Amino acid sequence: MRGLFVTGTDTGVGKTFVAVGLARLLRGDGLRVGVMKPVETGCDRRGDNLVPSDAIQLVTAAGGHHDLALVCPYQFEAPLAPDVAARQEGRTIDPAVILDRFQKIAASHDIVLVEGAGGLLVPIWERYTMADLAGDVGLPLLVVTASRLGAVSHTLLTLAHARSRGLPVAAYVLNQLTDATDDAMSTNAELLARSTDVPCAGVIEWSPADADRGVSAAAAAVKHAVSVDGLIGTG
């Protein structure tokens, strides 16, 4: 199975923007793109229903034919770590359910993109983390980091943990913040390149506000900065 597990160095670093852009571009190449957001917290509530906006964007980017309950089996209102959000609602997250949904998606698609929540060590349930899930689905990691002060350490720590767990890393993507004046932004890309052998798949101009710009904007930004064919090997 070809695909990527899209993780981040933190929450709010632009994982969804990158994953949505990749999904749209891969679909444009004629591939059947499967997407998954196994757990989404911080969902808006509309009446009796929760709205998992990240999962909905992924589904839209992949063509809109996915069953949302399959893509995002666990949805929570509180913007907390999955384990904590589930406990607050008196619910249990079963990793076996997530893996079953993943296998069903993988069976009918050429490529699967799985977007995690937060970083690799975010607890999903008890001591089962996003890193455990990434290992179980067997997809290489794409690490997304926001270029700001602290990005180098956060990225290297993520890559080091992945290495310690035997998790393959395809590359990292540096989201260059367009609405910040952090001096570190001008040096992060070069310092990371000197500090790790993991390749940088691209530097994308991005800001948190871009989350609302839609699928086309994400696809355009990713296409401009990232060699998608080289990243996943779609040729």
Coordinates of C-alpha atoms in Angstrom, one line a residue:
M1 CA 0.0 0.0 0.0
R2 CA 1.4 3.4 -1.0
G3 CA 0.6 6.4 1.0
L4 CA 1.7 8.6 3.9
F5 CA 0.9 9.1 7.6
V6 CA 0.8 12.9 7.9
T7 CA 2.0 13.9 11.4
G8 CA 3.2 17.2 12.9
T9 CA 5.6 18.6 15.4
D10 CA 2.7 20.1 17.2
T11 CA -1.0 21.0 16.8
G12 CA -1.9 23.9 14.5
V13 CA 1.1 23.5 12.2
G14 CA -0.8 23.0 9.0
K15 CA -1.1 19.2 8.7
T16 CA -4.6 19.4 7.2
F17 CA -3.5 22.0 4.7
V18 CA -0.7 19.8 3.4
A19 CA -2.8 16.6 3.5
V20 CA -5.7 18.2 1.7
G21 CA -3.4 19.6 -1.0
L22 CA -1.7 16.2 -1.5
A23 CA -5.0 14.4 -1.8
R24 CA -6.3 16.8 -4.4
L25 CA -3.2 16.7 -6.5
L26 CA -3.0 12.9 -6.4
R27 CA -6.7 12.6 -7.4
G28 CA -5.8 14.9 -10.3
D29 CA -3.3 12.4 -11.4
G30 CA -6.1 9.9 -11.8
L31 CA -5.4 7.9 -8.6
R32 CA -8.0 6.6 -6.3
V33 CA -7.1 8.4 -3.1
G34 CA -8.2 7.2 0.2
V35 CA -8.1 9.5 3.2
M36 CA -8.5 9.1 6.9
K37 CA -8.6 11.3 10.0
P38 CA -8.9 8.5 12.6
V39 CA -9.6 10.9 15.5
E40 CA -10.7 14.5 15.3
T41 CA -11.1 16.6 18.4
G42 CA -12.3 20.2 18.6
C43 CA -15.3 19.5 16.3
D44 CA -18.0 22.2 16.0
R45 CA -21.4 21.2 17.2
R46 CA -24.4 21.8 15.1
G47 CA -27.5 20.7 16.9
D48 CA -27.1 17.0 17.8
N49 CA -24.2 16.5 15.3
L50 CA -20.5 17.1 15.4
V51 CA -18.7 18.6 12.3
P52 CA -15.2 17.2 11.9
S53 CA -14.0 20.0 9.6
D54 CA -10.5 18.4 8.9
A55 CA -12.0 15.1 7.9
I56 CA -14.6 16.9 5.7
Q57 CA -11.8 18.8 3.9
L58 CA -9.9 15.6 3.3
V59 CA -13.1 13.9 1.9
T60 CA -13.7 16.9 -0.4
A61 CA -10.1 16.8 -1.7
A62 CA -10.3 13.1 -2.4
G63 CA -13.5 13.4 -4.5
G64 CA -16.3 13.5 -1.9
H65 CA -17.2 9.8 -2.2
H66 CA -15.9 8.6 1.1
D67 CA -18.1 7.6 4.0
L68 CA -17.3 10.2 6.7
A69 CA -18.0 7.6 9.5
L70 CA -15.3 5.4 7.9
V71 CA -12.9 8.3 7.4
C72 CA -13.3 9.7 10.9
P73 CA -14.6 7.0 13.3
Y74 CA -14.0 9.1 16.4
Q75 CA -15.2 12.7 16.7
F76 CA -15.1 14.8 19.8
E77 CA -16.2 18.3 20.7
A78 CA -13.5 19.2 23.3
P79 CA -10.2 20.5 21.7
L80 CA -8.1 18.1 23.7
A81 CA -5.9 15.1 23.3
P82 CA -8.0 12.2 22.0
D83 CA -7.6 10.2 25.2
V84 CA -8.8 13.1 27.4
A85 CA -11.6 14.2 25.1
A86 CA -12.9 10.6 25.0
R87 CA -12.8 10.2 28.7
Q88 CA -14.7 13.5 29.2
E89 CA -17.5 12.1 27.1
G90 CA -17.4 8.7 28.8
R91 CA -16.3 7.0 25.6
T92 CA -13.5 4.6 24.7
I93 CA -11.3 4.8 21.6
D94 CA -10.5 1.3 20.3
P95 CA -7.4 1.2 18.1
A96 CA -8.7 -2.0 16.5
V97 CA -11.7 -0.1 15.2
I98 CA -9.4 2.5 13.6
L99 CA -7.2 -0.2 12.0
D100 CA -10.3 -2.0 10.6
R101 CA -11.5 1.2 9.0
F102 CA -8.1 1.8 7.6
Q103 CA -8.0 -1.6 6.0
K104 CA -11.4 -1.1 4.4
I105 CA -10.2 2.2 2.9
A106 CA -6.9 0.8 1.7
A107 CA -8.6 -2.2 0.0
S108 CA -10.4 0.1 -2.5
H109 CA -7.8 2.8 -3.1
D110 CA -4.5 3.2 -4.8
I111 CA -3.0 5.5 -2.2
V112 CA -4.1 6.3 1.4
L113 CA -3.3 9.5 3.3
V114 CA -3.8 9.3 7.1
E115 CA -3.7 12.5 9.0
G116 CA -2.9 12.2 12.7
A117 CA -3.9 14.6 15.5
G118 CA -1.1 16.7 17.0
G119 CA 2.3 15.1 17.2
L120 CA 3.6 11.6 17.3
L121 CA 3.3 11.1 21.1
V122 CA -0.3 12.4 21.5
P123 CA -2.1 9.6 23.4
I124 CA -5.0 8.1 21.5
W125 CA -6.1 5.8 24.3
E126 CA -4.1 5.2 27.5
R127 CA -0.5 4.6 26.3
Y128 CA -1.4 3.9 22.6
T129 CA -0.1 7.0 20.7
M130 CA -0.1 8.3 17.2
A131 CA 3.3 6.8 16.8
D132 CA 1.8 3.4 17.6
L133 CA -0.9 4.0 15.1
A134 CA 1.6 5.0 12.4
G135 CA 3.5 1.8 13.0
D136 CA 0.3 -0.3 12.8
V137 CA -0.9 1.2 9.5
G138 CA 2.6 0.8 8.1
L139 CA 2.8 4.0 6.1
P140 CA 5.9 6.3 6.0
L141 CA 5.7 9.5 7.9
L142 CA 5.4 13.0 6.4
V143 CA 6.3 15.4 9.2
V144 CA 4.8 18.9 9.0
T145 CA 6.4 21.7 10.9
A146 CA 5.6 25.4 11.2
S147 CA 8.6 27.6 10.7
R148 CA 8.9 29.6 13.8
L149 CA 11.2 29.8 16.9
G150 CA 11.6 26.2 18.2
A151 CA 10.8 24.5 14.9
V152 CA 14.3 23.0 14.6
S153 CA 14.2 21.3 17.9
H154 CA 10.6 20.2 17.6
T155 CA 11.4 18.7 14.1
L156 CA 14.6 17.0 15.2
L157 CA 12.9 15.5 18.3
T158 CA 10.1 14.1 16.1
L159 CA 12.5 12.6 13.6
A160 CA 14.6 11.1 16.4
H161 CA 11.6 9.5 18.0
A162 CA 10.4 8.1 14.7
R163 CA 13.9 6.7 14.2
S164 CA 13.9 5.1 17.7
R165 CA 10.6 3.4 16.9
G166 CA 11.7 2.2 13.5
L167 CA 9.1 4.3 11.8
P168 CA 10.1 5.2 8.2
V169 CA 10.1 9.0 7.4
A170 CA 9.5 10.0 3.8
A171 CA 10.3 13.7 4.4
Y172 CA 9.3 16.8 6.3
V173 CA 7.5 19.8 5.0
L174 CA 8.3 23.3 6.4
N175 CA 5.3 25.6 6.5
Q176 CA 6.7 29.1 6.2
L177 CA 4.5 31.4 8.2
T178 CA 3.3 34.3 6.1
D179 CA 1.8 36.4 8.9
A180 CA 4.7 36.3 11.4
T181 CA 7.9 38.3 11.9
D182 CA 9.9 35.6 13.7
D183 CA 13.6 36.0 12.9
A184 CA 14.0 32.2 13.1
M185 CA 11.9 31.8 10.0
S186 CA 14.8 33.0 7.8
T187 CA 17.2 30.4 9.2
N188 CA 15.1 27.3 10.0
A189 CA 15.2 25.7 6.5
E190 CA 19.0 26.0 6.2
L191 CA 19.6 24.8 9.8
L192 CA 17.3 21.8 9.4
A193 CA 19.0 20.9 6.2
R194 CA 22.4 20.8 8.0
S195 CA 21.0 18.9 11.0
T196 CA 19.3 15.9 9.5
D197 CA 19.6 13.6 6.5
V198 CA 15.8 13.4 6.2
P199 CA 14.9 15.3 3.1
C200 CA 12.7 18.4 3.0
A201 CA 9.9 17.8 0.6
G202 CA 9.2 21.5 0.3
V203 CA 8.7 24.9 1.9
I204 CA 5.1 26.1 1.7
E205 CA 3.9 29.6 2.3
W206 CA 1.2 29.1 4.9
S207 CA -0.7 30.8 7.8
P208 CA -3.3 29.4 10.2
A209 CA -5.9 31.4 8.4
D210 CA -5.3 29.3 5.3
A211 CA -7.3 26.5 6.9
D212 CA -10.4 28.3 5.6
R213 CA -9.1 28.9 2.1
G214 CA -10.4 25.6 0.7
V215 CA -9.1 22.6 -1.3
S216 CA -8.0 24.5 -4.4
A217 CA -5.8 26.9 -2.4
A218 CA -4.2 24.0 -0.5
A219 CA -3.5 22.1 -3.8
A220 CA -2.0 25.2 -5.4
A221 CA 0.3 25.8 -2.5
V222 CA 1.5 22.2 -2.3
K223 CA 1.9 21.9 -6.1
H224 CA 4.1 25.0 -6.1
A225 CA 6.4 23.8 -3.4
V226 CA 6.4 20.0 -3.3
S227 CA 7.4 17.3 -5.8
V228 CA 4.4 15.0 -5.1
D229 CA 5.6 12.3 -7.5
G230 CA 9.0 12.2 -5.8
L231 CA 7.4 12.2 -2.4
I232 CA 5.1 9.2 -2.9
G233 CA 6.4 7.7 -6.1
T234 CA 3.2 8.0 -8.2
G235 CA 5.0 7.4 -11.5

